[in-house]
Coordinates of C-alpha atoms and ligand atoms in Angstrom, one line a residue:
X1 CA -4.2 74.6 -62.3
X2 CA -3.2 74.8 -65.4
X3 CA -4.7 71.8 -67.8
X4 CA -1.7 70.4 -69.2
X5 CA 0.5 70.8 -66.2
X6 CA -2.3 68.8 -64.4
X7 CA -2.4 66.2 -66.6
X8 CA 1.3 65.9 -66.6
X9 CA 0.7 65.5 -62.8
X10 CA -1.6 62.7 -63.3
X11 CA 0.3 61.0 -65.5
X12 CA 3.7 61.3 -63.8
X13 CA 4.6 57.5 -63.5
X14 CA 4.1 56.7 -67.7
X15 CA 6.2 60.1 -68.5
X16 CA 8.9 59.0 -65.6
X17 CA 8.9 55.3 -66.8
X18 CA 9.3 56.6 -70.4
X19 CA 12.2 58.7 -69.3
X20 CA 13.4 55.4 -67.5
X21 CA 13.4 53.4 -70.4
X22 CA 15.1 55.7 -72.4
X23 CA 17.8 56.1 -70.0
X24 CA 18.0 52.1 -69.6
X25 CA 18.3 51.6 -73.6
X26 CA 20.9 55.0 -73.6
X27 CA 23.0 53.4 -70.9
X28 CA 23.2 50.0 -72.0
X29 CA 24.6 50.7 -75.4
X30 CA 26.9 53.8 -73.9
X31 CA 30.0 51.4 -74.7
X32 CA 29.3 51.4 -78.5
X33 CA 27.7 55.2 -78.7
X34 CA 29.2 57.6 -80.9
X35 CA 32.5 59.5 -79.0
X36 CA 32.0 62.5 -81.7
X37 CA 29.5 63.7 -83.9
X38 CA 29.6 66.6 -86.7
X39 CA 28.2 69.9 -85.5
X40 CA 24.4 69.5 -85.0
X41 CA 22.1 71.6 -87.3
X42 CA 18.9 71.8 -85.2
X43 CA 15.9 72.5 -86.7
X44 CA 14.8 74.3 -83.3
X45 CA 10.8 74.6 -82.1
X46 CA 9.4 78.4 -81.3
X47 CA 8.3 78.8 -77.6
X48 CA 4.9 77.6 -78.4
X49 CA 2.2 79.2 -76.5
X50 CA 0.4 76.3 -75.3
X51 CA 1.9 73.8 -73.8
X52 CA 2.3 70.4 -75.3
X53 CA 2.7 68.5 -72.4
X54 CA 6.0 66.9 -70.9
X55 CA 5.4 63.8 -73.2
X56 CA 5.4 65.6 -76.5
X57 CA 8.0 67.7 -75.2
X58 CA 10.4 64.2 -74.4
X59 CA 9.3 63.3 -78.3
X60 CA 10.6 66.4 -80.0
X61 CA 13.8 66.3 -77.9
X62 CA 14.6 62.5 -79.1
X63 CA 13.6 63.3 -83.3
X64 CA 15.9 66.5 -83.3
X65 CA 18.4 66.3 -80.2
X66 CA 18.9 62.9 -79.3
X67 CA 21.0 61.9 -82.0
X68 CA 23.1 64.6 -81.9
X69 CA 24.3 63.3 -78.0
X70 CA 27.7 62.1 -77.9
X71 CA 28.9 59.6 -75.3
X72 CA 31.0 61.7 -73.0
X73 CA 30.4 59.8 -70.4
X74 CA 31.6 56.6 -72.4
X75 CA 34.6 54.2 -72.3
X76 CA 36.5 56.5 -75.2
X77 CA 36.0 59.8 -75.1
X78 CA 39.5 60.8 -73.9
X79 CA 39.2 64.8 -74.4
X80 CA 39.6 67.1 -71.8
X81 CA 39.2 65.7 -68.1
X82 CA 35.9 63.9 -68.8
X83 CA 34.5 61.6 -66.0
X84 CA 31.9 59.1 -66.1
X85 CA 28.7 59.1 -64.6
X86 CA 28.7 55.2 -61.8
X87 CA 25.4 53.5 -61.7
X88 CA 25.1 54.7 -58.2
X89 CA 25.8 58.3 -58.9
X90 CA 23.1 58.2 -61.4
X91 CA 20.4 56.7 -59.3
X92 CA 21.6 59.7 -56.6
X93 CA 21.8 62.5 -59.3
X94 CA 18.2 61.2 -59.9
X95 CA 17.1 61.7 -56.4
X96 CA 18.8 65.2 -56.1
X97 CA 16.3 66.1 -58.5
X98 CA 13.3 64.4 -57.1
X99 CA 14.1 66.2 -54.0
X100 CA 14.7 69.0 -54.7
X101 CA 16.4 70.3 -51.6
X102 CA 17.9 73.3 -51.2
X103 CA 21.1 72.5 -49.2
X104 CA 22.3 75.0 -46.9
X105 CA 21.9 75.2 -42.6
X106 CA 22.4 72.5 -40.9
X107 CA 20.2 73.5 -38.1
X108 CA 17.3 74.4 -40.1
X109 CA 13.7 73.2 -40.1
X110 CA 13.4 69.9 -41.4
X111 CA 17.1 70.3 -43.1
X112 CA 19.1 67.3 -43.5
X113 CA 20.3 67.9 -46.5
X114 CA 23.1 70.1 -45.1
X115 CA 23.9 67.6 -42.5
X116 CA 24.8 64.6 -45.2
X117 CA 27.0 67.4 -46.8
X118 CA 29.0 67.5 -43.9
X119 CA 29.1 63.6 -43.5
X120 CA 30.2 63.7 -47.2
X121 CA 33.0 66.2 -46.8
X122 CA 34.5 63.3 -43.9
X123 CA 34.3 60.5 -46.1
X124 CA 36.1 62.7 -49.2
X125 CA 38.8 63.6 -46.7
X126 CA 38.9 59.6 -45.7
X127 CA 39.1 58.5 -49.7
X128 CA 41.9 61.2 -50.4
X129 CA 43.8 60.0 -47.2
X130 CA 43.4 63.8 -45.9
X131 CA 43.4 64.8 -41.8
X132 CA 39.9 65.9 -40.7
X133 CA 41.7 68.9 -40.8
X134 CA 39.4 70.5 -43.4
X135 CA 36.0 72.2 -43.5
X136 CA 34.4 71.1 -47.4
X137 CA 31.6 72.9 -49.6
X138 CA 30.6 71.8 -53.0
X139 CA 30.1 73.7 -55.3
X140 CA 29.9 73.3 -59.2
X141 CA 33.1 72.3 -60.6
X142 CA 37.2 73.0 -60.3
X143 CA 36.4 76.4 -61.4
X144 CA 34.5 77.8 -58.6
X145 CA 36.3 75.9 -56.4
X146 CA 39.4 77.2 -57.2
X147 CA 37.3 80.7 -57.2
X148 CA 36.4 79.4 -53.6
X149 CA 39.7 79.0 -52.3
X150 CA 41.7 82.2 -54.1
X151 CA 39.1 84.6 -52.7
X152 CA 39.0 83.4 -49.0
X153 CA 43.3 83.7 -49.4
X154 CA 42.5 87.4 -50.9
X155 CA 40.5 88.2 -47.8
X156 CA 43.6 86.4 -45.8
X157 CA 45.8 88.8 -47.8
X158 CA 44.0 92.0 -46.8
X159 CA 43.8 90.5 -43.3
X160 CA 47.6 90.4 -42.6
X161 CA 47.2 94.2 -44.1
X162 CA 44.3 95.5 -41.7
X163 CA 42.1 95.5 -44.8
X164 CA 38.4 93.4 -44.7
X165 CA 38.0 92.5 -48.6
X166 CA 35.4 91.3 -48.8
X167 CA 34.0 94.5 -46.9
X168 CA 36.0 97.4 -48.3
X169 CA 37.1 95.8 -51.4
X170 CA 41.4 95.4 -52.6
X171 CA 42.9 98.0 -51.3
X172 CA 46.4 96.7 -52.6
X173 CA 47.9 94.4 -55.6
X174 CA 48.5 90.7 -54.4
X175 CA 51.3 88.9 -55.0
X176 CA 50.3 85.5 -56.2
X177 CA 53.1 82.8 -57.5
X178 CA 52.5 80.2 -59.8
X179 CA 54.6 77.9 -63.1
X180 CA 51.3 76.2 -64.6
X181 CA 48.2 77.4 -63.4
X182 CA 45.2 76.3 -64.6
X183 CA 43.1 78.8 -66.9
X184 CA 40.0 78.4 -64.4
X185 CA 42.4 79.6 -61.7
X186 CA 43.1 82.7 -63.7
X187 CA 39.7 83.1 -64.4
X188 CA 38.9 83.0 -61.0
X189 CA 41.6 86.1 -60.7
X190 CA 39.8 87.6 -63.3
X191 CA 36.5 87.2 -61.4
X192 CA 38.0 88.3 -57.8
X193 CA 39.1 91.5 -59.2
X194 CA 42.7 90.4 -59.0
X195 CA 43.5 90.3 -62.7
X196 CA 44.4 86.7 -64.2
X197 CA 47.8 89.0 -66.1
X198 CA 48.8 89.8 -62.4
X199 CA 50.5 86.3 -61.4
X200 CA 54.0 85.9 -61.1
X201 CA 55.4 83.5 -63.4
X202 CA 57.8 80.7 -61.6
X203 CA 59.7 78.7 -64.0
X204 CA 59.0 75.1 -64.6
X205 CA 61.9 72.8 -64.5
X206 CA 63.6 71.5 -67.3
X207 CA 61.3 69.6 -69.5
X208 CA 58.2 69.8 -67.2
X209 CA 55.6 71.1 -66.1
X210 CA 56.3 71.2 -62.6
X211 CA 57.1 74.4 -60.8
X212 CA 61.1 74.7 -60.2
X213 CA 61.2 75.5 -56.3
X214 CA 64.8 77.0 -56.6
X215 CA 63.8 79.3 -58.7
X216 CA 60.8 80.5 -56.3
X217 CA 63.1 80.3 -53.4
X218 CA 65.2 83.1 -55.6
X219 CA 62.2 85.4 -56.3
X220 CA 60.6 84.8 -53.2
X221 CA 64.4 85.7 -50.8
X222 CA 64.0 89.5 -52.7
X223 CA 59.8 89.5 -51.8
X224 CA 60.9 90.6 -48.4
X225 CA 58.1 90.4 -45.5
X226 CA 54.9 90.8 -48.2
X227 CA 52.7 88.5 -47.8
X228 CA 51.9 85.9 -50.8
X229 CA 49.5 83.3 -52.3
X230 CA 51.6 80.1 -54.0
X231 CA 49.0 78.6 -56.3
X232 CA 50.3 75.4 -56.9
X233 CA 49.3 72.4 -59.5
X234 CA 48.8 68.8 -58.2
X235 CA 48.3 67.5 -62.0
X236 CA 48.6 69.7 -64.5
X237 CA 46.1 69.2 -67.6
X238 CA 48.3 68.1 -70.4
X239 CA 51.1 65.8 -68.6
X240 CA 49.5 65.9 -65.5
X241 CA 52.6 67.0 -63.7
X242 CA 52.8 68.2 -59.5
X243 CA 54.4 70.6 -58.2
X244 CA 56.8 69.5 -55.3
X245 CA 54.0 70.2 -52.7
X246 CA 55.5 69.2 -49.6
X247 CA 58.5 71.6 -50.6
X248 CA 56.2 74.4 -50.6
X249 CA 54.2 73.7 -47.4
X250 CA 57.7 74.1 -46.1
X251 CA 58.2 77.3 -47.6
X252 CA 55.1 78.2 -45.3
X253 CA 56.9 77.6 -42.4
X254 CA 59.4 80.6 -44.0
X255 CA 57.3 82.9 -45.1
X256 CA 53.8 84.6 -44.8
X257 CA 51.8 83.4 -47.4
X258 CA 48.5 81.0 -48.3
X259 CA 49.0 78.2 -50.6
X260 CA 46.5 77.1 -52.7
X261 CA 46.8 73.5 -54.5
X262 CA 44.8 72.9 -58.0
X263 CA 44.3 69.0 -57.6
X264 CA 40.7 69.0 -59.9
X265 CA 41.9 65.4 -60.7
X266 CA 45.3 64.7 -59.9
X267 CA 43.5 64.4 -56.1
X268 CA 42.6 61.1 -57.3
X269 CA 46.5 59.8 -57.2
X270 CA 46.3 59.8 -53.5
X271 CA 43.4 56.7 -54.0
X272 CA 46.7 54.6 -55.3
X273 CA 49.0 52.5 -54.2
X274 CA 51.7 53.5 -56.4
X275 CA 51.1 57.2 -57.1
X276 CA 50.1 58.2 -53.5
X277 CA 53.3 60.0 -53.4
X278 CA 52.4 62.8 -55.9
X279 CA 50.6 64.8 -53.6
X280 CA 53.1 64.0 -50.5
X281 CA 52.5 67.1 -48.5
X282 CA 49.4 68.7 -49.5
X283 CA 47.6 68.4 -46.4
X284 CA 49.7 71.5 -45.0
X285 CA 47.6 73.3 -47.7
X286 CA 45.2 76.4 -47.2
X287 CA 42.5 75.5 -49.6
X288 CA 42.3 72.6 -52.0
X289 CA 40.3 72.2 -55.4
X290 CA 39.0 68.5 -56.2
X291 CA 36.7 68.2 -59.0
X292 CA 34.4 64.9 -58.5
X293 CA 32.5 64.9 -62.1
X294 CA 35.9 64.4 -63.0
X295 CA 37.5 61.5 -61.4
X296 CA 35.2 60.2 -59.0
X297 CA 32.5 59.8 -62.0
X298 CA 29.7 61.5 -60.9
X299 CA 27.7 63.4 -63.4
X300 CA 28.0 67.4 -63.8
X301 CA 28.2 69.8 -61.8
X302 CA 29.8 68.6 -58.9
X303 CA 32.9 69.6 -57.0
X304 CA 34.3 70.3 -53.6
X305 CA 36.1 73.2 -52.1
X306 CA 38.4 72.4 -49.3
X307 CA 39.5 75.0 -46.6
X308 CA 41.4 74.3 -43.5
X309 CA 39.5 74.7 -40.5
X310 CA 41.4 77.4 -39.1
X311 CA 40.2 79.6 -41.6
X312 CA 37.2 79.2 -41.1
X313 CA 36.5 82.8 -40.0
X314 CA 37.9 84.1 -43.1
X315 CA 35.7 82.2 -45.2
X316 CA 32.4 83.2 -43.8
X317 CA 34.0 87.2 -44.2
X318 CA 34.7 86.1 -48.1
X319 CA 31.1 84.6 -48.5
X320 CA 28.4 85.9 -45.6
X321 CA 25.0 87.1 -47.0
X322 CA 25.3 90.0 -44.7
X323 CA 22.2 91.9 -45.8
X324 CA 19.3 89.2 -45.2
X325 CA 18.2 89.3 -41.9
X326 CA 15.6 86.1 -42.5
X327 CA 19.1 84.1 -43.2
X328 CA 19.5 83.9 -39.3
X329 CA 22.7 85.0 -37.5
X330 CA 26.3 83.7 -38.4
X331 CA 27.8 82.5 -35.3
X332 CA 24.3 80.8 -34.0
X333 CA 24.0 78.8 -37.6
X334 CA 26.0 77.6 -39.7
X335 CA 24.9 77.3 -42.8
X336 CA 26.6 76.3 -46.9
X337 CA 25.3 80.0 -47.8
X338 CA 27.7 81.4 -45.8
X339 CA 30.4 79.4 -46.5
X340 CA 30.7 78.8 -50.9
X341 CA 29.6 81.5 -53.4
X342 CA 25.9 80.3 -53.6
X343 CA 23.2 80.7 -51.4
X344 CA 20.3 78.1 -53.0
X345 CA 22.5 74.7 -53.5
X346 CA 21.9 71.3 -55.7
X347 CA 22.1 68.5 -53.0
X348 CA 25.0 67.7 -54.9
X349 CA 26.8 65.9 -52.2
X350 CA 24.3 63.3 -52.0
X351 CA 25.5 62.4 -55.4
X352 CA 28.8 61.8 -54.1
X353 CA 27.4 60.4 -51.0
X354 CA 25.9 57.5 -53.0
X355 CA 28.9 56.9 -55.0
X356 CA 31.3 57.0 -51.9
X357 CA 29.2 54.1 -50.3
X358 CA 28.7 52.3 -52.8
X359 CA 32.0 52.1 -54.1
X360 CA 34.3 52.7 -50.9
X361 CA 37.5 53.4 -50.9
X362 CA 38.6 50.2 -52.5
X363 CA 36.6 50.7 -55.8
X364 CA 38.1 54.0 -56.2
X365 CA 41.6 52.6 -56.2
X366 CA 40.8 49.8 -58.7
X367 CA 39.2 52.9 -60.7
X368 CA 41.7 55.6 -60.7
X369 CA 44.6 52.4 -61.1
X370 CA 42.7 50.7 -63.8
X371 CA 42.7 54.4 -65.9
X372 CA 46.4 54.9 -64.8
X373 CA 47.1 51.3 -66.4
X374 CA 45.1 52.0 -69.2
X375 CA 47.1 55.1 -70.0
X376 CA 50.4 53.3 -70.5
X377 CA 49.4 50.5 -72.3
X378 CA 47.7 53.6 -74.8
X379 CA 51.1 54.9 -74.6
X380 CA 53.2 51.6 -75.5
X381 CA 50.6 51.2 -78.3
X382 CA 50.9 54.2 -79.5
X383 CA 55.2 54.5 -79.8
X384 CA 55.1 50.8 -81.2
X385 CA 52.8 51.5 -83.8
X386 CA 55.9 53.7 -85.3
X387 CA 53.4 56.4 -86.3
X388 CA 53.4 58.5 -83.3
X389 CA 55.9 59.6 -80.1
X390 CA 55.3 60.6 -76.6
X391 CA 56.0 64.1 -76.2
X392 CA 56.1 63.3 -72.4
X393 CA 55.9 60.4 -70.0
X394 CA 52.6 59.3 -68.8
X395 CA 53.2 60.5 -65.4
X396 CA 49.4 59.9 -64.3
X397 CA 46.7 59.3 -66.7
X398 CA 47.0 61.3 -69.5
X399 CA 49.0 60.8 -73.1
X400 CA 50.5 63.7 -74.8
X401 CA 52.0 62.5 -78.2
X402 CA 52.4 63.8 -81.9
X403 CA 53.4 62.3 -85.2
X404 CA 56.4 60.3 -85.4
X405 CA 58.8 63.0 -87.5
X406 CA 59.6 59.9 -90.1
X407 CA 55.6 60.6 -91.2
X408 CA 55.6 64.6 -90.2
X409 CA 55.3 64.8 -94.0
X410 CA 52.7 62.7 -94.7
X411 CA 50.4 63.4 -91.4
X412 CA 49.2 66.3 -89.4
X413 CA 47.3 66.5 -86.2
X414 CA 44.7 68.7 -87.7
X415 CA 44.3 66.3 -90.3
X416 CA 44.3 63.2 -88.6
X417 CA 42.2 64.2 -86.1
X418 CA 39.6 65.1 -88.3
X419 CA 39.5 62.1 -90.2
X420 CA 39.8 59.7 -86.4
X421 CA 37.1 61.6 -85.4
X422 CA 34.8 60.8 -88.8
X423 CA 35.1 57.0 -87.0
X424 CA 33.1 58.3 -84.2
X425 CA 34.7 56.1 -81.8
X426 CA 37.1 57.5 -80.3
X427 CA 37.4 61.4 -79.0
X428 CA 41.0 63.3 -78.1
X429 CA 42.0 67.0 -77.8
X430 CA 44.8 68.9 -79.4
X431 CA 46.7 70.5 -77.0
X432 CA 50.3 72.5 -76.7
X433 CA 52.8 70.5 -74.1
X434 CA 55.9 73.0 -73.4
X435 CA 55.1 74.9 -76.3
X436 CA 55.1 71.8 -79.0
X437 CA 51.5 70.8 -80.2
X438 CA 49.9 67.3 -79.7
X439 CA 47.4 65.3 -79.4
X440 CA 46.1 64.3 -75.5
X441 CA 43.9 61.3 -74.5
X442 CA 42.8 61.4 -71.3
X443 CA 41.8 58.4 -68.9
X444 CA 39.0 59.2 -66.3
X445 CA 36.4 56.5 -67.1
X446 CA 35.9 53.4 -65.3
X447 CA 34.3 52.4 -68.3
X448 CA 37.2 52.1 -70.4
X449 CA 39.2 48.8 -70.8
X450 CA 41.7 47.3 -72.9
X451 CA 39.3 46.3 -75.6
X452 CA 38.9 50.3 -76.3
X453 CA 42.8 50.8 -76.2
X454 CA 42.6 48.0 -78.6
X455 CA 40.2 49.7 -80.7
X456 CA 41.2 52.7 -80.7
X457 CA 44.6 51.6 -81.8
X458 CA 43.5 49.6 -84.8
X459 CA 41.7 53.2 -85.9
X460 CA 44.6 55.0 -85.2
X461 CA 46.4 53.4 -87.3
X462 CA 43.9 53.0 -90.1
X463 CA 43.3 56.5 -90.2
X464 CA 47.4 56.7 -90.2
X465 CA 47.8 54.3 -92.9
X466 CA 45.0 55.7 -95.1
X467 CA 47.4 59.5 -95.2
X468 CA 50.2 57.1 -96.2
X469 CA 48.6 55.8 -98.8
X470 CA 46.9 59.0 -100.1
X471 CA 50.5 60.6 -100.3
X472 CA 51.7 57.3 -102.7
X473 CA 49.5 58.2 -105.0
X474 CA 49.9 61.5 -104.7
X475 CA 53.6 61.5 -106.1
X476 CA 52.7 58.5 -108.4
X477 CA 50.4 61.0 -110.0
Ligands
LIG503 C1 43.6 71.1 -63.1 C2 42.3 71.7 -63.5 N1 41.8 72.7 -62.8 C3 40.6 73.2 -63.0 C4 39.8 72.7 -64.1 C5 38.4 73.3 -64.3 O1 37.4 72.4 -64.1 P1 35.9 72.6 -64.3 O2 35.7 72.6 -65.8 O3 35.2 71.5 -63.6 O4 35.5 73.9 -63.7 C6 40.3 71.7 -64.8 C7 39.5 71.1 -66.0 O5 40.0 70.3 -66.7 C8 41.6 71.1 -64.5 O6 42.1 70.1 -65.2

């Protein structure tokens, strides 16, 4: 064997214990880590040519990485939809490594890993209060999931027209209706050989970003018999706004067509109490997108593609390895590798597994209502401060606002986001809500509390005052 790959075997409990400890001492001071950091400049190593061992190898990556880490997974970084990573997901994601399986047939030798997948899929269908109604496959984020469930409705489309897809390829353009899709989803178009410029825009309703049904019902009465896919939004990424989804699952009953709901995180309202309603009908859906490294804090890549069972078929036509005989036959085993777009697979559902037990269903709800509480009181902060307005209301957990127009001339988003971010403590994302820009927080933490909102605040309005102040002297000049 190599020498220094043997000696990293024989030393394998000091190098993991080191990696331990540097995880406990990263972890326990996550709260007060830096939320941004100016762009690195790495003073990268060659490949050497020997080896230096997995120890050295941990030392070079803390001098010239480590410092540059950012704590996404901490209580304020509000950009984007970014989760946090529970204790018990971390111990699992951990043992997905150490074991190394390759998830995929359930009925293969000494394979269990497949089996606790399909365990998994139950309990996600239990914590999203969804009928067993649905076959589940994870796969790396919302992005291939949404890829998941668009290309098993494209081979549904050629079905109704005689055509395999995933066999003979499109034969024919696909009609595919949708107000606020995602830009995964139209990557995913992209990717299917659909084209992400071939959707049919619906308008929203008046001030939202929620699909107006009316309107489709207009369209759809001069679509005649063609069949169609309704991509729908269950919490859209700026206001986090749902389409009516129980109105569409009734346009099903109507007409021929597959509807696919987008609920990366908005999935997570039906943990609630309150905002259970938002996603009122969705389990008349085809396929469904949930993204767990988002809401259910797990760390990357994780994510789950839900398909109704019914379609089943369809979905080992999209995805069958039909060229490799050693992958046994289709009907005698299931297996993941005929059902998702990979064939080797992370164990990533034991991740989730973890998480799901140790949590349950009723530390989900205080999670998902804790970030929903947080986002208001943000929100109230935020208008009573006087520097800043809501450009819409906090419908879920997110917080669109801009600059109060009485200090439009005195601050800019560019500007102050800049000089917030200099803090370090704090991170948020510009972003355009019905064609205004703003500034969006995001809440997806269980980490965060109303010491952060606090903080945060106070910064705000540091970084707000300090503008004002600057312009003073400005015109006293
Ligand atoms: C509604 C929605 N769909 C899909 C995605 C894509 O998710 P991912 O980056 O996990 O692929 C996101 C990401 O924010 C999202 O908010």
């Amino acid at each position: 064997m190599y020498t220094v790959l043997k000696d990293d075997i024989d030393q394998l409990p000091e190098l993991l214990a080191g990696v331990w400890q540097m995880s406990i001492e990263y972890l326990e001071h996550l709260n007060s880590h830096q939320s941004t950091a100016p762009a690195p400049v790495v003073n990268w190593p060659a490949l050497p040519d020997e080896g230096m061992g997995a120890h050295a190898t941990q030392n070079v990556f803390d001098e010239i990485f480590l410092p540059h880490i950012v704590a996404s997974s901490g209580p304020r970084y509000w950009g984007f939809v970014t989760g946090g990573t529970t204790p018990a997901a971390i111990a699992a994601d951990w043992l997905v490594s150490v074991f190394d399986q390759n998830s995929q047939s359930v009925g293969g030798p000494g394979d269990c890993s497949a089996l606790l997948e399909l365990q998994t899929v139950k309990m996600v269908l239990d914590l999203l209060r969804l009928p067993h109604d649905f076959n589940g496959g994870f796969v790396t984020g919302a992005t291939m999931s949404n890829f998941s469930g668009l290309a098993v409705a494209r081979q549904w489309h050629g079905k109704q027209l005689g055509v395999d897809v995933a066999r003979e390829g499109l034969r024919s353009n696909i009609k595919i209706y949708t107000a606020m899709a995602h830009s995964s989803s139209l990557k995913a178009l992209a990717m299917l050989g659909i084209g992400s410029n071939n959707t049919i825009a619906i308008p929203c309703l008046p001030d939202r970003e929620a699909m107006d049904i009316d309107a489709l019902q207009q369209v759809l009465d001069e679509n005649g018999e063609e069949p169609f896919i309704l991509l729908a939004s269950a919490g859209t990424v700026n206001s986090v706004d749902f389409d009516d989804i129980a109105k569409l699952a009734l346009l099903k009953r109507k007409y021929n067509c597959w509807l696919h709901v987008d609920a990366a995180f908005g999935a997570f309202a039906a943990c609630t109490t309150g905002h259970a309603q938002l996603v009122h009908g969705w389990e008349h859906a085809d396929s469904i997108t949930v993204d767990f490294h988002k809401w259910l804090n797990v760390p990357y890549d994780n994510a789950i593609i839900l398909t109704r069972k019914e379609h089943a078929e369809l979905q080992t036509q999209t995805f069958h390895n039909s060229s490799a005989p050693y992958l046994g036959i289709l009907s005698e085993n299931f297996s993941f590798l005929n059902f998702v777009p990979e064939n080797s697979r992370r164990f990533r559902a034991l991740t989730v597994w973890f998480t799901l037990m140790a949590y349950g269903k009723e530390g989900y709800r205080w999670l998902v209502e804790n970030d929903i509480r947080l986002a208001n009181l943000l929100a109230e902060g935020l208008v009573e401060s006087g520097y800043f307005e809501l450009v819409a209301p906090v419908r879920l957990n997110t917080v669109c606002f801009n600059i109060h127009p009485d200090h439009a001339g005195e601050l800019n988003i560019t500007g102050f986001l800049r000089e917030l971010h200099k803090k370090g403590t704090v991170f948020m994302t510009p972003s355009t809500y019905l064609g205004r820009a703003c500034i969006r927080a995001a809440f997806v933490n269980y980490r965060t509390s109303e010491l952060d909102v606090e903080q945060v605040l106070n910064d705000m309005k540091e970084v707000a005052e300090s503008f004002l102040k600057a312009k003073t002297k400005n015109i006293r000049n």
